[in-house]
C-alpha positions as semicolon CSV with decimal commas, in nm:
position;residue;x (nm);y (nm);z (nm)
1;M;-2,146;-2,466;-7,189
2;S;-2,359;-2,695;-7,405
3;A;-2,590;-2,956;-7,286
4;A;-2,367;-3,227;-7,406
5;A;-2,072;-3,066;-7,223
6;M;-2,284;-3,052;-6,902
7;A;-2,362;-3,421;-6,930
8;R;-1,993;-3,504;-6,987
9;A;-1,898;-3,292;-6,679
10;A;-2,147;-3,486;-6,472
11;D;-2,015;-3,813;-6,598
12;A;-1,660;-3,710;-6,525
13;A;-1,755;-3,621;-6,169
14;Y;-1,926;-3,972;-6,139
15;E;-1,608;-4,145;-6,279
16;A;-1,385;-3,955;-6,029
17;I;-1,583;-4,092;-5,738
18;R;-1,592;-4,430;-5,890
19;T;-1,214;-4,424;-5,923
20;L;-1,184;-4,331;-5,557
21;N;-1,420;-4,616;-5,463
22;H;-1,194;-4,867;-5,650
23;E;-0,875;-4,714;-5,501
24;T;-0,993;-4,745;-5,140
25;L;-1,174;-5,069;-5,166
26;A;-0,904;-5,294;-5,005
27;R;-0,621;-5,072;-4,880
28;S;-0,534;-4,877;-4,569
29;V;-0,571;-4,505;-4,592
30;A;-0,352;-4,317;-4,349
31;A;-0,497;-4,008;-4,195
32;P;-0,270;-3,756;-4,379
33;E;-0,388;-3,910;-4,708
34;A;-0,746;-3,918;-4,602
35;Y;-0,730;-3,556;-4,484
36;D;-0,644;-3,435;-4,829
37;V;-0,915;-3,643;-4,994
38;L;-1,165;-3,526;-4,747
39;G;-1,082;-3,166;-4,792
40;N;-1,158;-3,202;-5,160
41;L;-1,471;-3,416;-5,114
42;Q;-1,633;-3,180;-4,860
43;Q;-1,637;-2,928;-5,137
44;V;-1,820;-3,173;-5,362
45;G;-2,106;-3,181;-5,108
46;F;-2,142;-2,797;-5,090
47;A;-2,101;-2,772;-5,470
48;L;-2,388;-3,029;-5,523
49;D;-2,592;-2,818;-5,299
50;Q;-2,543;-2,516;-5,515
51;L;-2,581;-2,725;-5,833
52;T;-2,923;-2,881;-5,733
53;R;-3,047;-2,528;-5,654
54;Q;-2,928;-2,392;-5,998
55;L;-3,068;-2,695;-6,181
56;G;-3,411;-2,634;-6,017
57;A;-3,399;-2,264;-6,104
58;G;-3,303;-2,357;-6,461
59;L;-3,609;-2,595;-6,487
60;V;-3,834;-2,325;-6,368
61;R;-3,682;-2,071;-6,622
62;S;-3,716;-2,327;-6,904
63;L;-4,095;-2,314;-6,852
64;T;-4,100;-1,958;-6,999
65;T;-3,793;-1,982;-7,231
66;H;-3,886;-2,324;-7,412
67;D;-4,199;-2,475;-7,553
68;V;-4,215;-2,736;-7,289
69;Y;-4,459;-3,032;-7,295
70;D;-4,493;-3,335;-7,067
71;D;-4,629;-3,667;-7,176
72;K;-4,759;-3,729;-6,821
73;G;-4,954;-3,401;-6,792
74;D;-4,869;-3,047;-6,669
75;P;-4,499;-2,949;-6,722
76;A;-4,528;-2,695;-6,448
77;K;-4,631;-2,965;-6,205
78;S;-4,355;-3,202;-6,299
79;V;-4,110;-2,919;-6,264
80;A;-4,234;-2,835;-5,923
81;L;-4,193;-3,179;-5,805
82;A;-3,846;-3,210;-5,956
83;V;-3,741;-2,876;-5,778
84;D;-3,875;-3,010;-5,453
85;S;-3,667;-3,323;-5,505
86;L;-3,361;-3,116;-5,621
87;L;-3,389;-2,905;-5,296
88;L;-3,411;-3,203;-5,078
89;A;-3,106;-3,355;-5,253
90;G;-2,916;-3,029;-5,209
91;Q;-3,000;-3,023;-4,832
92;H;-2,853;-3,378;-4,809
93;A;-2,549;-3,293;-5,017
94;R;-2,480;-2,999;-4,794
95;R;-2,499;-3,219;-4,490
96;V;-2,258;-3,467;-4,650
97;G;-2,022;-3,173;-4,696
98;E;-2,056;-3,083;-4,323
99;C;-1,987;-3,446;-4,231
100;L;-1,686;-3,480;-4,428
101;T;-1,557;-3,143;-4,293
102;N;-1,606;-3,291;-3,948
103;A;-1,426;-3,620;-4,046
104;Q;-1,128;-3,420;-4,174
105;A;-1,127;-3,207;-3,864
106;V;-1,101;-3,498;-3,617
107;I;-0,821;-3,658;-3,804
108;A;-0,626;-3,345;-3,858
109;G;-0,368;-3,411;-3,582
110;Q;-0,291;-3,766;-3,688
111;G;0,038;-3,871;-3,857
112;N;0,234;-4,183;-3,890
113;T;0,604;-4,296;-3,907
114;G;0,551;-4,523;-4,208
115;V;0,406;-4,856;-4,281
116;K;0,446;-5,121;-4,017
117;E;0,694;-5,395;-4,092
118;A;0,531;-5,736;-4,116
119;R;0,612;-5,961;-3,828
120;S;0,695;-6,319;-3,886
């Protein structure tokens, strides 16, 4: 995958979340519908954890495979700081996945008989 394709994939992931934000802004979301969404979103947290670790490893590898420079100083130092931040982000992403898994589990038994009729 090219660098441009990776950037497009990251943008598509952002746009998908943004779409869900808009779709859930002012509407009710019944548990069966939320259950399906949560099932998919929990995987996003776990996948982000993996991605952040892989990006960090890729940055470290780039120090030996590319002629890297850093306008602010030592490239190895900035990569080390970036890796630390990526690892922390990954830990938080994994926690998001765990919390979404729990949210899905606690609504697993919920159902409904349809939308309530408006009372006049």
